């Protein structure tokens, strides 16, 4: 069946996806206001798994759909359009592709099926307290001890760590190696003795993230994927897609739709000031969409976008913030309230304002993105 | 208040006295502990403030107050803002200033907390809507009553004056909503409730509250900006203090300019309130100060979150407390947009030619 | 034009052909020399352009043109913009596209220069104002006629079509004002002048001119941005290449984003012009592209002056040429504000929910 | 008489100045669109000289007014309010004060009277092509040769060099000394052999500035003011006042008044969009005025403003530019024209737009000002 899908025209494929999503997506979790926990999103995960649509990018022999990059983007586009929640998808997006590329036969045989069934729920152990945007300077250490590695250190911003039962961890295997070398990629069960998870309350009062502490955490050498000094380069190679996603105009478009809802509720839809602001935002969203499409086209052609893709992230996240700032202005006193207006989650200016704040910080701060643009795109001197 | 030197001494004394309850060096533990509780502030601290004479700062001396000016009150609320003090002093002082002397004793002592309920529509500066008094009864609705959960009595603005309404009287319904800073605002519904009518005009007290809120925002933005500069001097990334990165330096310089503009406009407007007899000039100055303070507080608190990076987005870090306070107070007593519009309607076009 | 590959090949050929007259590597000596002269461009270069087939690019093949699309024309005018070519190709091509085949021979050869006079009010996109034809005579007034000093004939838009008016006919008064880029724009006053009426609709040709102007602005901003990046890599201050200062790096990154947004919107709108049959969709796309191109050109040219420092403020340095071109073309064929308003009136609100 | 003026109350003094300016200022040069040349502004210079008001800050014994800083600011304020042109005032503002502080008796006796009469018209030779905002790295050299110095090098941005008959020059006297040391301050007649002036056409097509070349220019040792290695520190000490002037809100206020004129002419005065923009600018101007007043108060108290005064320059110049950008938006096609609308110089959007451009560059670029703020005010690490 997957083969059939890839053979369809783009338009026909889009229609197939749209029809299925509209008929099957659980309505109670449409357009969630925050990242969903496993209990909330697993129904959608299992639905995708059952349909065989969980892993669009994996080859068919491993249980994926084997879809072309272009088709994968169409699928994502339709999911976003419908307001589908993101699942806890680190197994699908990171662990699977990494193992397929670099794992042993045993690792593949053990782990891949458990991602497909949802038995393993993965979280990502990359960021550290003293290496925010500076991933290469991480301090967590994995020391070889006989047939084992012993991991010590601390991770932060571990998304969904409370929900996951496995974590993949970057840890330094060679303290003498240069910054980005001497780092290994480890697969670790969350119930291993020595792992402690402490939830991090974020400004929007959610517990999506956690700090994860590793205190003499002992894992067998088979927990290592690939070579002990190649973890960072393997991990980095998988970041290409994500760099496009964070620049998707959908997030801003969603916020703009909520701004219009709010304006209607506040009775300012016809006011000149509002119209000028909303129209400006609309054009920014549409212009960004035109730019985004040029990168989608690259992916469709099988190319890997270069460092200039950072433009999308910078512009999208700052536009998203501008829109939520307009929201606060229109909301007046309601913008200071903890709960959505009238319990209607479409009228939640304070919530969206807060949620938009970290977007310019995560996935490499916008300052880092501008450094990348100036150095790797404009080739300005160091 | 005669000479400029007296004034400056008086302002210094007020700031010093604030340090007792709102020291700039303090951590924000007390503030954190009070968030999301009822009534959202500490009544014993309230009484301490009353003992310091803060509630009656603007009340004439012959009515038991200190008879000080708007500049002194703003100096005080600026200090409160720097420590995010949740006790509703601005609202309480507005009520105290409007009450007749014979109603003041238990209010100035802190025994009875009277808070004003002036607003009946969002994004409005109108005092006369939302309540009708007759035969000692009141019917009406007021919204966004600050820290309403802690009030014993409401001073409800009505055409021609105010109505005093007991919080527990029959016909009084209070519905409190939690605000982003962990405090609360009340929707007060009055259905033929017993009320004492007091004739008067709340305008001046109201304008003073707008100024005091601007000064509170000034104190808050100044403090979180200072914290952020300290952070930039200690936090390291890529092997350097992050404050050595020029992009962050220039962003910091721009935030500093916003804080300084807010300080200049708030101080100038407070002085105009004390010195000018022209109501339009006073209101124009007040609106310009509140517009700048609200906008600058928004720019500065948002900027400080960004300059902190990931840690700034955790509830455990302090910058977020300032951001959330901004979310509540930037729109309070009129948003920047509302005050910009009022300024436009009041101010003469520039006289340059 | 069948497949995407054909299209891309066609666009590449157009760009290559532009290099003959407008090479991106050229200095701007010819452009400087023509500034503030009359007619402000070089008629022999105009004839060369005609020989290359550029004037008839959009004219159907059976009328002697190349029958190419908006995308090809925009690819060409983008290259012209990169070299600040003053010859009025956009205006001339608009006229050529509107002329009946039997009027075209001496126009496409470059012998006779026909320029459109469509505008009768500032900040307007209305084609039908400002002229009335009857009995082979025209009376009216048109303004901002681009490079009018070089025209032999004007194609004056009137209700229901156009009137061809000889520049030297009785009753034709042309008053040319110098523009900031060193060119000119004419005020054309017609008092019962002889005119040939041609029925038709200028809308599509006009929309194409808006697009071509957007593309010209894109080429100009892209070139001056590239020059500025080169300057940042060579100029030293404080013992370092100034391009190594993070504040200038980040500003450069922001300008790069503006150039990229302009490129994406211009390309997408040109494609919409070629592919979509829905007039509202086409106009919305055109307006969005012109608004972005005008705004981005302003931001980028201003930014490049600043990044150059003092030298950027001299007339001898090239960035100023681009700034002045922006001053003329950002408002031409509708300013950003005008096109934003037209977009708002045309575009459906977002369909996200 | 000067003593009388200083004894007046501020308000009375202001009135005296205002009355005199209104009665005497040449109306044909009120609110000039550009810096005036000597031929154009000398009538005003001579008028001031005759009245004894040319040098408010000089001590009375040297022919100045001996006014307090507060009174000087009032005087300037009234001049600006009335739209008085700036004269070619380098002799008054720089040469005079420098000589009074550091000159020999002979230098004072020779030069000061000639400033007061307008016989000497001065220009400033500080900036160099490769030391734009980086004045301390200047390359012009003055080599001692017997009783003379021989000057070689190039200056740029010499304002009014074509009008001046004297120039004061910073030149390196000791190539081995550290950056800001080893620099001397020289007084040189413009007709000295070896000096060539080449006008610099600026973007607004004016010739206010020039490049000045020094080719074996021989001056006697008496041309040196003070010590041969103290030129830079002496010159720098005189910059205090200028740092306030460039932050004066008058320039923005003037542009805003012209914006309103233009709006009236274009018929948009009552449009919501225009009103919002103009109102925003008005508040920015008024807020800046409040901030400016705090520095004026410092000067009035006899204090020297600290490095935080850079805030004024940054905000004022960028506000000025924002206002002229709004002007271009409103002007539409007229904003691309070379001449003012209808020959009315109050309706000159393109001219003001261009004139506002260098304001963020001269007197130390705004980037330099932000460096100063972050280093010397916020004390952020190097």
mmCIF file of N, CA, C and O in Angstrom, chain B residues 205-273:
data_model
loop_
_atom_site.group_PDB
_atom_site.id
_atom_site.type_symbol
_atom_site.label_atom_id
_atom_site.label_comp_id
_atom_site.label_asym_id
_atom_site.label_seq_id
_atom_site.Cartn_x
_atom_site.Cartn_y
_atom_site.Cartn_z
ATOM 1 N N UNK B 205 -7.754 61.606 42.057
ATOM 2 C CA UNK B 205 -7.240 60.380 42.680
ATOM 3 C C UNK B 205 -6.985 59.313 41.630
ATOM 4 O O UNK B 205 -6.010 58.551 41.703
ATOM 5 N N UNK B 206 -7.851 59.273 40.640
ATOM 6 C CA UNK B 206 -7.706 58.300 39.559
ATOM 7 C C UNK B 206 -6.454 58.592 38.738
ATOM 8 O O UNK B 206 -5.658 57.688 38.453
ATOM 9 N N UNK B 207 -6.267 59.855 38.372
ATOM 10 C CA UNK B 207 -5.063 60.221 37.623
ATOM 11 C C UNK B 207 -3.805 59.863 38.409
ATOM 12 O O UNK B 207 -2.806 59.410 37.848
ATOM 13 N N UNK B 208 -3.864 60.065 39.702
ATOM 14 C CA UNK B 208 -2.727 59.708 40.552
ATOM 15 C C UNK B 208 -2.464 58.201 40.507
ATOM 16 O O UNK B 208 -1.310 57.761 40.487
ATOM 17 N N UNK B 209 -3.538 57.417 40.470
ATOM 18 C CA UNK B 209 -3.354 55.960 40.387
ATOM 19 C C UNK B 209 -2.708 55.562 39.076
ATOM 20 O O UNK B 209 -1.890 54.631 39.022
ATOM 21 N N UNK B 210 -3.081 56.249 38.002
ATOM 22 C CA UNK B 210 -2.435 55.956 36.710
ATOM 23 C C UNK B 210 -0.934 56.234 36.827
ATOM 24 O O UNK B 210 -0.099 55.420 36.417
ATOM 25 N N UNK B 211 -0.602 57.400 37.422
ATOM 26 C CA UNK B 211 0.810 57.747 37.599
ATOM 27 C C UNK B 211 1.534 56.737 38.469
ATOM 28 O O UNK B 211 2.664 56.329 38.182
ATOM 29 N N UNK B 212 0.881 56.355 39.573
ATOM 30 C CA UNK B 212 1.528 55.429 40.512
ATOM 31 C C UNK B 212 1.766 54.074 39.848
ATOM 32 O O UNK B 212 2.784 53.411 40.098
ATOM 33 N N UNK B 213 0.839 53.672 38.978
ATOM 34 C CA UNK B 213 1.018 52.412 38.254
ATOM 35 C C UNK B 213 2.176 52.528 37.268
ATOM 36 O O UNK B 213 2.966 51.598 37.100
ATOM 37 N N UNK B 214 2.279 53.688 36.637
ATOM 38 C CA UNK B 214 3.413 53.916 35.731
ATOM 39 C C UNK B 214 4.728 53.812 36.495
ATOM 40 O O UNK B 214 5.701 53.214 36.022
ATOM 41 N N UNK B 215 4.766 54.405 37.679
ATOM 42 C CA UNK B 215 5.986 54.367 38.485
ATOM 43 C C UNK B 215 6.288 52.937 38.951
ATOM 44 O O UNK B 215 7.448 52.526 39.004
ATOM 45 N N UNK B 216 5.235 52.195 39.285
ATOM 46 C CA UNK B 216 5.416 50.788 39.678
ATOM 47 C C UNK B 216 6.058 50.010 38.514
ATOM 48 O O UNK B 216 7.025 49.268 38.697
ATOM 49 N N UNK B 217 5.535 50.224 37.309
ATOM 50 C CA UNK B 217 6.099 49.565 36.127
ATOM 51 C C UNK B 217 7.553 49.982 35.919
ATOM 52 O O UNK B 217 8.407 49.166 35.554
ATOM 53 N N UNK B 218 7.836 51.254 36.175
ATOM 54 C CA UNK B 218 9.211 51.748 36.057
ATOM 55 C C UNK B 218 10.139 50.999 37.015
ATOM 56 O O UNK B 218 11.213 50.531 36.626
ATOM 57 N N UNK B 219 9.714 50.885 38.256
ATOM 58 C CA UNK B 219 10.526 50.174 39.234
ATOM 59 C C UNK B 219 10.759 48.728 38.827
ATOM 60 O O UNK B 219 11.873 48.199 38.930
ATOM 61 N N UNK B 220 9.687 48.113 38.319
ATOM 62 C CA UNK B 220 9.791 46.701 37.931
ATOM 63 C C UNK B 220 10.765 46.533 36.774
ATOM 64 O O UNK B 220 11.653 45.676 36.801
ATOM 65 N N UNK B 221 10.609 47.376 35.741
ATOM 66 C CA UNK B 221 11.479 47.185 34.570
ATOM 67 C C UNK B 221 12.933 47.497 34.909
ATOM 68 O O UNK B 221 13.856 46.854 34.416
ATOM 69 N N UNK B 222 13.123 48.477 35.769
ATOM 70 C CA UNK B 222 14.483 48.848 36.145
ATOM 71 C C UNK B 222 15.162 47.691 36.891
ATOM 72 O O UNK B 222 16.319 47.361 36.652
ATOM 73 N N UNK B 223 14.417 47.063 37.778
ATOM 74 C CA UNK B 223 15.001 45.980 38.562
ATOM 75 C C UNK B 223 15.325 44.771 37.688
ATOM 76 O O UNK B 223 16.417 44.200 37.782
ATOM 77 N N UNK B 224 14.395 44.363 36.835
ATOM 78 C CA UNK B 224 14.650 43.166 36.034
ATOM 79 C C UNK B 224 15.756 43.462 35.020
ATOM 80 O O UNK B 224 16.567 42.573 34.696
ATOM 81 N N UNK B 225 15.847 44.708 34.576
ATOM 82 C CA UNK B 225 16.943 45.066 33.681
ATOM 83 C C UNK B 225 18.279 44.952 34.416
ATOM 84 O O UNK B 225 19.246 44.394 33.885
ATOM 85 N N UNK B 226 18.322 45.435 35.641
ATOM 86 C CA UNK B 226 19.541 45.314 36.436
ATOM 87 C C UNK B 226 19.937 43.864 36.668
ATOM 88 O O UNK B 226 21.107 43.488 36.531
ATOM 89 N N UNK B 227 18.948 43.039 37.001
ATOM 90 C CA UNK B 227 19.208 41.597 37.185
ATOM 91 C C UNK B 227 19.809 40.995 35.929
ATOM 92 O O UNK B 227 20.710 40.149 35.983
ATOM 93 N N UNK B 228 19.274 41.441 34.790
ATOM 94 C CA UNK B 228 19.703 40.866 33.521
ATOM 95 C C UNK B 228 21.130 41.286 33.205
ATOM 96 O O UNK B 228 21.928 40.487 32.698
ATOM 97 N N UNK B 229 21.455 42.546 33.515
ATOM 98 C CA UNK B 229 22.836 42.978 33.302
ATOM 99 C C UNK B 229 23.779 42.151 34.177
ATOM 100 O O UNK B 229 24.856 41.742 33.733
ATOM 101 N N UNK B 230 23.367 41.887 35.416
ATOM 102 C CA UNK B 230 24.197 41.042 36.275
ATOM 103 C C UNK B 230 24.389 39.658 35.659
ATOM 104 O O UNK B 230 25.476 39.087 35.683
ATOM 105 N N UNK B 231 23.312 39.124 35.119
ATOM 106 C CA UNK B 231 23.381 37.804 34.505
ATOM 107 C C UNK B 231 24.351 37.798 33.334
ATOM 108 O O UNK B 231 25.177 36.885 33.192
ATOM 109 N N UNK B 232 24.285 38.838 32.511
ATOM 110 C CA UNK B 232 25.181 38.908 31.343
ATOM 111 C C UNK B 232 26.655 38.981 31.757
ATOM 112 O O UNK B 232 27.534 38.619 30.987
ATOM 113 N N UNK B 233 26.871 39.485 32.980
ATOM 114 C CA UNK B 233 28.263 39.600 33.442
ATOM 115 C C UNK B 233 28.804 38.312 34.045
ATOM 116 O O UNK B 233 29.997 38.197 34.292
ATOM 117 N N UNK B 234 27.896 37.350 34.316
ATOM 118 C CA UNK B 234 28.357 36.123 34.956
ATOM 119 C C UNK B 234 28.213 34.891 34.072
ATOM 120 O O UNK B 234 29.065 34.018 34.057
ATOM 121 N N UNK B 235 27.122 34.841 33.313
ATOM 122 C CA UNK B 235 26.853 33.659 32.505
ATOM 123 C C UNK B 235 27.879 33.524 31.372
ATOM 124 O O UNK B 235 28.162 34.499 30.670
ATOM 125 N N UNK B 236 28.380 32.302 31.195
ATOM 126 C CA UNK B 236 29.338 32.073 30.110
ATOM 127 C C UNK B 236 28.781 31.120 29.069
ATOM 128 O O UNK B 236 28.069 30.180 29.396
ATOM 129 N N UNK B 237 29.095 31.402 27.820
ATOM 130 C CA UNK B 237 28.848 30.448 26.743
ATOM 131 C C UNK B 237 29.936 30.631 25.705
ATOM 132 O O UNK B 237 30.476 31.724 25.552
ATOM 133 N N UNK B 238 30.225 29.540 24.998
ATOM 134 C CA UNK B 238 31.305 29.578 24.007
ATOM 135 C C UNK B 238 32.593 30.112 24.646
ATOM 136 O O UNK B 238 33.367 30.820 24.000
ATOM 137 N N UNK B 239 32.763 29.834 25.939
ATOM 138 C CA UNK B 239 33.995 30.222 26.606
ATOM 139 C C UNK B 239 34.126 31.698 26.926
ATOM 140 O O UNK B 239 35.210 32.170 27.250
ATOM 141 N N UNK B 240 33.032 32.459 26.802
ATOM 142 C CA UNK B 240 33.086 33.895 27.104
ATOM 143 C C UNK B 240 31.875 34.283 27.929
ATOM 144 O O UNK B 240 30.824 33.667 27.845
ATOM 145 N N UNK B 241 32.020 35.360 28.679
ATOM 146 C CA UNK B 241 30.854 35.969 29.304
ATOM 147 C C UNK B 241 29.893 36.395 28.196
ATOM 148 O O UNK B 241 30.322 37.053 27.229
ATOM 149 N N UNK B 242 28.622 36.047 28.347
ATOM 150 C CA UNK B 242 27.737 36.368 27.221
ATOM 151 C C UNK B 242 27.546 37.880 27.066
ATOM 152 O O UNK B 242 27.227 38.357 25.989
ATOM 153 N N UNK B 243 27.790 38.618 28.145
ATOM 154 C CA UNK B 243 27.701 40.076 28.048
ATOM 155 C C UNK B 243 28.773 40.694 27.171
ATOM 156 O O UNK B 243 28.740 41.887 26.893
ATOM 157 N N UNK B 244 29.725 39.890 26.728
ATOM 158 C CA UNK B 244 30.758 40.427 25.844
ATOM 159 C C UNK B 244 30.356 40.337 24.374
ATOM 160 O O UNK B 244 31.059 40.839 23.509
ATOM 161 N N UNK B 245 29.207 39.706 24.098
ATOM 162 C CA UNK B 245 28.747 39.642 22.705
ATOM 163 C C UNK B 245 28.071 40.955 22.321
ATOM 164 O O UNK B 245 27.157 41.413 22.992
ATOM 165 N N UNK B 246 28.548 41.529 21.227
ATOM 166 C CA UNK B 246 28.089 42.871 20.859
ATOM 167 C C UNK B 246 26.586 42.918 20.576
ATOM 168 O O UNK B 246 25.931 43.917 20.871
ATOM 169 N N UNK B 247 26.047 41.835 20.022
ATOM 170 C CA UNK B 247 24.611 41.849 19.721
ATOM 171 C C UNK B 247 23.805 42.003 21.017
ATOM 172 O O UNK B 247 22.822 42.734 21.069
ATOM 173 N N UNK B 248 24.249 41.325 22.066
ATOM 174 C CA UNK B 248 23.545 41.439 23.351
ATOM 175 C C UNK B 248 23.831 42.793 24.000
ATOM 176 O O UNK B 248 22.972 43.371 24.668
ATOM 177 N N UNK B 249 25.041 43.310 23.791
ATOM 178 C CA UNK B 249 25.378 44.630 24.334
ATOM 179 C C UNK B 249 24.480 45.707 23.734
ATOM 180 O O UNK B 249 23.946 46.551 24.447
ATOM 181 N N UNK B 250 24.325 45.664 22.426
ATOM 182 C CA UNK B 250 23.533 46.714 21.784
ATOM 183 C C UNK B 250 22.054 46.583 22.130
ATOM 184 O O UNK B 250 21.358 47.567 22.319
ATOM 185 N N UNK B 251 21.598 45.349 22.236
ATOM 186 C CA UNK B 251 20.220 45.157 22.671
ATOM 187 C C UNK B 251 20.030 45.710 24.083
ATOM 188 O O UNK B 251 19.022 46.347 24.391
ATOM 189 N N UNK B 252 21.016 45.466 24.934
ATOM 190 C CA UNK B 252 20.945 45.982 26.303
ATOM 191 C C UNK B 252 20.920 47.509 26.305
ATOM 192 O O UNK B 252 20.183 48.127 27.086
ATOM 193 N N UNK B 253 21.721 48.114 25.440
ATOM 194 C CA UNK B 253 21.748 49.580 25.370
ATOM 195 C C UNK B 253 20.368 50.113 24.985
ATOM 196 O O UNK B 253 19.896 51.108 25.543
ATOM 197 N N UNK B 254 19.706 49.438 24.062
ATOM 198 C CA UNK B 254 18.381 49.887 23.647
ATOM 199 C C UNK B 254 17.372 49.751 24.793
ATOM 200 O O UNK B 254 16.494 50.607 24.959
ATOM 201 N N UNK B 255 17.496 48.687 25.558
ATOM 202 C CA UNK B 255 16.584 48.536 26.706
ATOM 203 C C UNK B 255 16.858 49.617 27.742
ATOM 204 O O UNK B 255 15.941 50.176 28.352
ATOM 205 N N UNK B 256 18.129 49.922 27.933
ATOM 206 C CA UNK B 256 18.495 50.977 28.875
ATOM 207 C C UNK B 256 17.850 52.306 28.474
ATOM 208 O O UNK B 256 17.369 53.070 29.323
ATOM 209 N N UNK B 257 17.853 52.589 27.192
ATOM 210 C CA UNK B 257 17.232 53.827 26.707
ATOM 211 C C UNK B 257 15.740 53.825 27.034
ATOM 212 O O UNK B 257 15.183 54.837 27.466
ATOM 213 N N UNK B 258 15.100 52.687 26.866
ATOM 214 C CA UNK B 258 13.665 52.619 27.183
ATOM 215 C C UNK B 258 13.420 52.871 28.675
ATOM 216 O O UNK B 258 12.486 53.577 29.050
ATOM 217 N N UNK B 259 14.238 52.271 29.511
ATOM 218 C CA UNK B 259 14.079 52.494 30.958
ATOM 219 C C UNK B 259 14.266 53.982 31.272
ATOM 220 O O UNK B 259 13.506 54.572 32.056
ATOM 221 N N UNK B 260 15.257 54.588 30.634
ATOM 222 C CA UNK B 260 15.550 55.992 30.925
ATOM 223 C C UNK B 260 14.443 56.913 30.429
ATOM 224 O O UNK B 260 14.111 57.903 31.089
ATOM 225 N N UNK B 261 13.883 56.615 29.275
ATOM 226 C CA UNK B 261 12.760 57.411 28.787
ATOM 227 C C UNK B 261 11.570 57.271 29.729
ATOM 228 O O UNK B 261 10.885 58.252 30.044
ATOM 229 N N UNK B 262 11.329 56.050 30.177
ATOM 230 C CA UNK B 262 10.211 55.840 31.097
ATOM 231 C C UNK B 262 10.440 56.636 32.384
ATOM 232 O O UNK B 262 9.541 57.305 32.894
ATOM 233 N N UNK B 263 11.667 56.590 32.885
ATOM 234 C CA UNK B 263 11.965 57.319 34.123
ATOM 235 C C UNK B 263 11.762 58.828 33.917
ATOM 236 O O UNK B 263 11.129 59.497 34.753
ATOM 237 N N UNK B 264 12.256 59.350 32.814
ATOM 238 C CA UNK B 264 12.138 60.790 32.574
ATOM 239 C C UNK B 264 10.675 61.209 32.448
ATOM 240 O O UNK B 264 10.257 62.235 32.998
ATOM 241 N N UNK B 265 9.882 60.425 31.727
ATOM 242 C CA UNK B 265 8.487 60.824 31.520
ATOM 243 C C UNK B 265 7.670 60.664 32.799
ATOM 244 O O UNK B 265 6.805 61.494 33.088
ATOM 245 N N UNK B 266 7.949 59.624 33.561
ATOM 246 C CA UNK B 266 7.203 59.417 34.814
ATOM 247 C C UNK B 266 7.538 60.537 35.803
ATOM 248 O O UNK B 266 6.640 61.135 36.410
ATOM 249 N N UNK B 267 8.818 60.848 35.926
ATOM 250 C CA UNK B 267 9.189 61.926 36.853
ATOM 251 C C UNK B 267 8.611 63.264 36.423
ATOM 252 O O UNK B 267 8.110 64.035 37.249
ATOM 253 N N UNK B 268 8.681 63.531 35.116
ATOM 254 C CA UNK B 268 8.170 64.819 34.641
ATOM 255 C C UNK B 268 6.660 64.912 34.837
ATOM 256 O O UNK B 268 6.129 65.967 35.224
ATOM 257 N N UNK B 269 5.960 63.822 34.563
ATOM 258 C CA UNK B 269 4.500 63.855 34.688
ATOM 259 C C UNK B 269 4.084 63.976 36.159
ATOM 260 O O UNK B 269 3.119 64.683 36.486
ATOM 261 N N UNK B 270 4.807 63.306 37.040
ATOM 262 C CA UNK B 270 4.483 63.417 38.471
ATOM 263 C C UNK B 270 4.670 64.864 38.936
ATOM 264 O O UNK B 270 3.870 65.397 39.712
ATOM 265 N N UNK B 271 5.713 65.495 38.422
ATOM 266 C CA UNK B 271 5.951 66.888 38.771
ATOM 267 C C UNK B 271 4.827 67.767 38.206
ATOM 268 O O UNK B 271 4.328 68.678 38.894
ATOM 269 N N UNK B 272 4.417 67.497 37.005
ATOM 270 C CA UNK B 272 3.310 68.255 36.411
ATOM 271 C C UNK B 272 2.043 68.085 37.253
ATOM 272 O O UNK B 272 1.298 69.047 37.469
ATOM 273 N N UNK B 273 1.818 66.871 37.714
ATOM 274 C CA UNK B 273 0.646 66.633 38.574
ATOM 275 C C UNK B 273 0.718 67.506 39.824
ATOM 276 O O UNK B 273 -0.298 68.020 40.302
#
